[in-house]
Short mmCIF file of N, CA, C and O in Angstrom, two decimals:
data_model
loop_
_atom_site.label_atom_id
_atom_site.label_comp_id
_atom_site.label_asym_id
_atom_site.label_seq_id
_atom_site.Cartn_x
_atom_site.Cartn_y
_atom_site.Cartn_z
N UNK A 1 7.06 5.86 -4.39
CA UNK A 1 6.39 4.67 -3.94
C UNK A 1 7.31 3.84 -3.05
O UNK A 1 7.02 3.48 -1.91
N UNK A 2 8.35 3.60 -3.63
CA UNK A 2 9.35 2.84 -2.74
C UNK A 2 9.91 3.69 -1.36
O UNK A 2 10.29 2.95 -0.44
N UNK A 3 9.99 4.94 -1.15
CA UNK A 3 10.34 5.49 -0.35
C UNK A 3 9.17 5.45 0.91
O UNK A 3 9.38 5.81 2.06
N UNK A 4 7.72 4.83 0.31
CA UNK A 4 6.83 4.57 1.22
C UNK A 4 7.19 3.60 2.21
O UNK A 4 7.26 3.62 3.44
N UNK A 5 7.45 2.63 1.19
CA UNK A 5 7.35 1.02 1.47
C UNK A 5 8.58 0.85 2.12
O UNK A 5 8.60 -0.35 2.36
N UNK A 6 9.69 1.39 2.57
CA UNK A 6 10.82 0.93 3.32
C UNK A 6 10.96 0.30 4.30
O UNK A 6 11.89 -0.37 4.74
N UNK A 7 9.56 0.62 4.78
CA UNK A 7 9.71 0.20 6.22
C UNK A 7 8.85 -1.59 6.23
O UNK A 7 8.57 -2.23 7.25
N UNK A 8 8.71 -1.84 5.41
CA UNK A 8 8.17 -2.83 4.64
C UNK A 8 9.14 -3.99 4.92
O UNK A 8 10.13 -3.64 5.56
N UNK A 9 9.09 -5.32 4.56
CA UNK A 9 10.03 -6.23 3.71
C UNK A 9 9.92 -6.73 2.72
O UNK A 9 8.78 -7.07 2.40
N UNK A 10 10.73 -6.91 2.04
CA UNK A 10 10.72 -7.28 0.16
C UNK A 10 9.52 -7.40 0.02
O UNK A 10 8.79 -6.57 -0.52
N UNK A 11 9.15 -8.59 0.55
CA UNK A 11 7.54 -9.17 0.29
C UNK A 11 6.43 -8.75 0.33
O UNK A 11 5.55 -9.06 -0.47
N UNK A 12 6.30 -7.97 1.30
CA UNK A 12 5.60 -7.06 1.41
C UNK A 12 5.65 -5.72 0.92
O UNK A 12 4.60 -5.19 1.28
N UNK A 13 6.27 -5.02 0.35
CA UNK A 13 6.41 -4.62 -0.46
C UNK A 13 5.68 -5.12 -1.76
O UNK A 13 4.81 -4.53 -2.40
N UNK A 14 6.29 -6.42 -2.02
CA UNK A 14 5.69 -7.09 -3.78
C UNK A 14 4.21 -7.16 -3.48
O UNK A 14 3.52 -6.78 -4.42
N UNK A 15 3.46 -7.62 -2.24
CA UNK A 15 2.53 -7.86 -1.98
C UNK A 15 1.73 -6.50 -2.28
O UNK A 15 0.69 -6.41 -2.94
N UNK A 16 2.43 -5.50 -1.66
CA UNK A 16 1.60 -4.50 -2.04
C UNK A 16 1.10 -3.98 -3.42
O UNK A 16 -0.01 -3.66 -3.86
N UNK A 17 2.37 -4.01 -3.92
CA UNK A 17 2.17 -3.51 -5.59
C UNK A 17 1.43 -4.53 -6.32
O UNK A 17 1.06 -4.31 -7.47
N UNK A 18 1.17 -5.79 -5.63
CA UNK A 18 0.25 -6.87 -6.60
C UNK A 18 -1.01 -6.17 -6.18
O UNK A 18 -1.86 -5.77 -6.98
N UNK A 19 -1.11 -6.00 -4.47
CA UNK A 19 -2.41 -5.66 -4.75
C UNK A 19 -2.86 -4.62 -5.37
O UNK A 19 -3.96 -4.76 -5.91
N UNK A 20 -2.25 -3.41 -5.46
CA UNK A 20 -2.35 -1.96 -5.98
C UNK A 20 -2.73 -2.66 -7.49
O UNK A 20 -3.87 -2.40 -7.86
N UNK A 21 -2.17 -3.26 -8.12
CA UNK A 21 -2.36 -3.66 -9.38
C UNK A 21 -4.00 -4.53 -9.47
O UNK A 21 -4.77 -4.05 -10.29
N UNK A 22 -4.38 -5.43 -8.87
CA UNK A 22 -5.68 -5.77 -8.65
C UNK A 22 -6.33 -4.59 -8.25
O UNK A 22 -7.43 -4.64 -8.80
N UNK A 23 -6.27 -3.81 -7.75
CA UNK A 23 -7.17 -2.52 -7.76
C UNK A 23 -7.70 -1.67 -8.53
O UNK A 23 -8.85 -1.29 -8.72
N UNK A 24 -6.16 -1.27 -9.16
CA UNK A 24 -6.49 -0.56 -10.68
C UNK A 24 -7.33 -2.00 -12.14
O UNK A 24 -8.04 -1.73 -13.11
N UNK A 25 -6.85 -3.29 -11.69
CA UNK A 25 -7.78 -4.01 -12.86
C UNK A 25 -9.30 -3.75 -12.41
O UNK A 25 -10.13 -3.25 -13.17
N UNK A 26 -9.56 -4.13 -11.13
CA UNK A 26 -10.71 -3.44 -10.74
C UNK A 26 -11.62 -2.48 -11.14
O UNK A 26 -12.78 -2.63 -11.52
N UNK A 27 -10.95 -1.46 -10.99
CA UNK A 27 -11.38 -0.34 -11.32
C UNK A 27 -10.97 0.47 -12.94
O UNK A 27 -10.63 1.62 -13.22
N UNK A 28 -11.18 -0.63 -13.68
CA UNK A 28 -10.30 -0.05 -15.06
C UNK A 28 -11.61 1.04 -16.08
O UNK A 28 -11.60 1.51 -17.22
N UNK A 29 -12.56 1.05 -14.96
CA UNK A 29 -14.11 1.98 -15.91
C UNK A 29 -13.78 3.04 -15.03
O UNK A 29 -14.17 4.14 -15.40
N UNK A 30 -13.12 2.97 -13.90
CA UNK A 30 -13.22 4.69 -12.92
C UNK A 30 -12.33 5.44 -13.27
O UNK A 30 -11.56 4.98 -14.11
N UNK A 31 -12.13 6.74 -12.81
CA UNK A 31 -11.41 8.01 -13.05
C UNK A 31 -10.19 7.26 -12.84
O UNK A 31 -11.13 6.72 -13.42
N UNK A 32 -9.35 6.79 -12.67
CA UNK A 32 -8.09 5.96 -12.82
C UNK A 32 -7.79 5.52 -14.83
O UNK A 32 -8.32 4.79 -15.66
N UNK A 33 -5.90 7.14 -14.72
CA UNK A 33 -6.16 6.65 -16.22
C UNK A 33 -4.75 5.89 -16.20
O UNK A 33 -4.30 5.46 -15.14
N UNK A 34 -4.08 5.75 -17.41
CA UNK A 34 -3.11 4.89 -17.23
C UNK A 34 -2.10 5.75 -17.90
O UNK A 34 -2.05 6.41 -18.94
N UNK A 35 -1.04 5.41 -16.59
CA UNK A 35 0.22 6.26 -17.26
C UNK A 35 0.97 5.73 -18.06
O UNK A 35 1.17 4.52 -17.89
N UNK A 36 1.78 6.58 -19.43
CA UNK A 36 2.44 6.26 -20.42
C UNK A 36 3.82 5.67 -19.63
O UNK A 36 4.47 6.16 -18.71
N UNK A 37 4.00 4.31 -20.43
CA UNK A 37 5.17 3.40 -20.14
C UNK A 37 6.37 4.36 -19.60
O UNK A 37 6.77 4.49 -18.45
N UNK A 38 6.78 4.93 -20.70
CA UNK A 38 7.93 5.90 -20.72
C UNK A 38 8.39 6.32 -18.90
O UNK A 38 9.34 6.11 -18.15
N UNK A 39 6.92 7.10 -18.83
CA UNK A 39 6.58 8.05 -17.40
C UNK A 39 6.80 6.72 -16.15
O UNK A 39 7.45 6.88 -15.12
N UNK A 40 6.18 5.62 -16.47
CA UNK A 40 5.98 4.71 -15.23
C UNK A 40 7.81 4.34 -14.90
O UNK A 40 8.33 4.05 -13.82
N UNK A 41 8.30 4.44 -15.94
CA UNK A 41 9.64 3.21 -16.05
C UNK A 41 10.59 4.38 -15.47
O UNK A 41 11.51 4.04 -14.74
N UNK A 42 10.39 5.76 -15.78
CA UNK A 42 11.11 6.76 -15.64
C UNK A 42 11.31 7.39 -14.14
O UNK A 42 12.18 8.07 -13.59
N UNK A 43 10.19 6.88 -13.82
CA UNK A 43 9.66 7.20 -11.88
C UNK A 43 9.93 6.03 -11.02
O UNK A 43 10.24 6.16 -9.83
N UNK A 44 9.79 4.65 -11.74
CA UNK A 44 10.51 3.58 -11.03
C UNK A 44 11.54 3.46 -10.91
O UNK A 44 11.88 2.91 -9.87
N UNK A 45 12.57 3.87 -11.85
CA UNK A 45 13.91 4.00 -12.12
C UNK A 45 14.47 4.94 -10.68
O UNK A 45 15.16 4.51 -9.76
N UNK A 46 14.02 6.06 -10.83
CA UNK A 46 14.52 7.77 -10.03
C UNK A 46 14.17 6.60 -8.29
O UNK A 46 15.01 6.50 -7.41
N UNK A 47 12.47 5.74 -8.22
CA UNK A 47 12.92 5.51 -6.72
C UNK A 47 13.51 4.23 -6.62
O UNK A 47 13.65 4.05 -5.41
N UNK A 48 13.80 3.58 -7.03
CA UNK A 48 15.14 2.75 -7.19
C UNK A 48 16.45 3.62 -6.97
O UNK A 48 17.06 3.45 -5.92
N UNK A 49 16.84 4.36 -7.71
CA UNK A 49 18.09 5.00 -7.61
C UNK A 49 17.63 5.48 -5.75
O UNK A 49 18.14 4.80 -4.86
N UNK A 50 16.96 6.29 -5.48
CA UNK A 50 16.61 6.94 -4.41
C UNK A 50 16.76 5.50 -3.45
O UNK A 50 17.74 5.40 -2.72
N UNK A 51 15.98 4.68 -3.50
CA UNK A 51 16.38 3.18 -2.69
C UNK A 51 17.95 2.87 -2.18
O UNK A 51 18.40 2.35 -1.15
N UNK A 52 18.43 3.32 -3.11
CA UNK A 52 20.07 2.83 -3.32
C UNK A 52 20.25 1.74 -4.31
O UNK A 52 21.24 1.06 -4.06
N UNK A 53 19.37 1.24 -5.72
CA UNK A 53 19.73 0.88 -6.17
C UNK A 53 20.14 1.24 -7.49
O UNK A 53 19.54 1.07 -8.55
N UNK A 54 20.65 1.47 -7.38
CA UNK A 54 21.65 2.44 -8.68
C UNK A 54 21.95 1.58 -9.99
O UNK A 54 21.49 1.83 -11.10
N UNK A 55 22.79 0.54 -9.69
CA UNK A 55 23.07 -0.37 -11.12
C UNK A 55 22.17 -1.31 -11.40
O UNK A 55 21.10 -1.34 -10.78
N UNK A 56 22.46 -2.22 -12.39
CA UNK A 56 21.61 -3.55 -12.87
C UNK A 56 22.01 -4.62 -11.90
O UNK A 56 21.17 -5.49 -11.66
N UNK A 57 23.32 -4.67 -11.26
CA UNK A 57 23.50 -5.63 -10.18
C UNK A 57 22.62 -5.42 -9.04
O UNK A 57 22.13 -6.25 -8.27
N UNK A 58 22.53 -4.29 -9.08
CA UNK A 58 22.23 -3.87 -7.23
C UNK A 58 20.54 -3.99 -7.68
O UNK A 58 19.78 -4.26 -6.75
N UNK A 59 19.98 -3.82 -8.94
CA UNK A 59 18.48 -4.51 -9.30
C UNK A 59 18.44 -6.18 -8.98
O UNK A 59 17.68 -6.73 -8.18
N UNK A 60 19.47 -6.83 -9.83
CA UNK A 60 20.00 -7.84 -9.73
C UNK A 60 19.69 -8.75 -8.24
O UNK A 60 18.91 -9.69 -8.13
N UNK A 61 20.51 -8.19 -7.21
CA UNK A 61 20.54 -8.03 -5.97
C UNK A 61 19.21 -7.94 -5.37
O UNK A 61 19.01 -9.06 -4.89
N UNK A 62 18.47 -7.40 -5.21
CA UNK A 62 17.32 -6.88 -4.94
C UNK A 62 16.21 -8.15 -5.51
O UNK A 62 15.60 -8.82 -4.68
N UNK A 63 16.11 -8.29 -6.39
CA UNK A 63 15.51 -9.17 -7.51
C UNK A 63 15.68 -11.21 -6.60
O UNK A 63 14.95 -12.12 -6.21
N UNK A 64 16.84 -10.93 -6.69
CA UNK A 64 17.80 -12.14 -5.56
C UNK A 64 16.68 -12.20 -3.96
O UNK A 64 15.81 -12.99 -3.61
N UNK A 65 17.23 -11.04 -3.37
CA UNK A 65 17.01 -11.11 -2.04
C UNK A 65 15.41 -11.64 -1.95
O UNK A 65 15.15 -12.69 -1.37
N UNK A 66 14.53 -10.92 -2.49
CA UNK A 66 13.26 -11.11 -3.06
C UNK A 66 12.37 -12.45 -2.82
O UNK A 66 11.42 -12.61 -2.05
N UNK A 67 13.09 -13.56 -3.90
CA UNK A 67 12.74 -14.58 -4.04
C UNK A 67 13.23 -15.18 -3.05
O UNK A 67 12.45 -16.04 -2.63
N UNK A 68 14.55 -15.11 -2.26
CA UNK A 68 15.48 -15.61 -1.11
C UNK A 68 13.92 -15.64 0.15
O UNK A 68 13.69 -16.61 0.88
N UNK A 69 13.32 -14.74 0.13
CA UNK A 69 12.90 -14.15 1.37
C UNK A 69 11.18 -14.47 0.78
O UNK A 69 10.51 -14.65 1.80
N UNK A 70 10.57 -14.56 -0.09
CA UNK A 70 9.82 -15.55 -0.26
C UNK A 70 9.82 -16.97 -0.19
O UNK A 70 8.85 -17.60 0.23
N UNK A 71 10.75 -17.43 -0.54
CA UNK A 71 10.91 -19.01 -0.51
C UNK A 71 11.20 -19.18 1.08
O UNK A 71 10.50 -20.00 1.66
N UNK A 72 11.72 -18.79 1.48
CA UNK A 72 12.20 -18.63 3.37
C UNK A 72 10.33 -18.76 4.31
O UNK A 72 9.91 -19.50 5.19
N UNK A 73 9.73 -17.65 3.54
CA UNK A 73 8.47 -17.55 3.88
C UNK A 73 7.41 -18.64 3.64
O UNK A 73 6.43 -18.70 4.37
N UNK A 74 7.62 -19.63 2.48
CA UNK A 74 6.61 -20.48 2.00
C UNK A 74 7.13 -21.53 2.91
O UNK A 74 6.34 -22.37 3.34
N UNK A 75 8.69 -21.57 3.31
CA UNK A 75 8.90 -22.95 3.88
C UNK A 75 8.43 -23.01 5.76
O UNK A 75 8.21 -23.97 6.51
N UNK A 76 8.44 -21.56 5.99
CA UNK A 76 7.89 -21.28 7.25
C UNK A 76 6.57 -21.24 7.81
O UNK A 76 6.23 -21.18 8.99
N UNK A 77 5.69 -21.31 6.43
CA UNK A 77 4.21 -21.26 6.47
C UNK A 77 3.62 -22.54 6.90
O UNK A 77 2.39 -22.66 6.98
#
């Protein structure tokens, strides 16, 4: 998923996965089933590492830049 979104910025990025997430609430009666925690956390992890973020800082980091670059955005709006 993240290897999609690179070309993205933070925000967009988050934007996306909110909406992906309103989609699946959406659609919580259709062929859409739900994957076990374990599996979701285990595949977010691998494209994180794949991202380059490897440690809890460099999540940390990421997590940082994020809100940096939202708040930048609300004051520009």
């Amino acid at each position: 998923m993240l290897n999609l979104a690179k070309k993205l910025s933070l925000s967009e990025q988050i934007i996306l996965i909110e909406k992906m997430i309103v989609e699946v609430k959406k659609n919580k009666s259709s062929q859409y089933s739900l994957m076990p925690i374990e599996r979701l956390q285990s595949e977010f992890a691998k494209d994180l590492a794949e991202a380059g973020y490897k440690s809890r800082e460099d999540i940390l980091n990421l997590v940082r830049e994020v809100k940096q670059e939202i708040s930048q955005e609300r004051h520009f709006s």
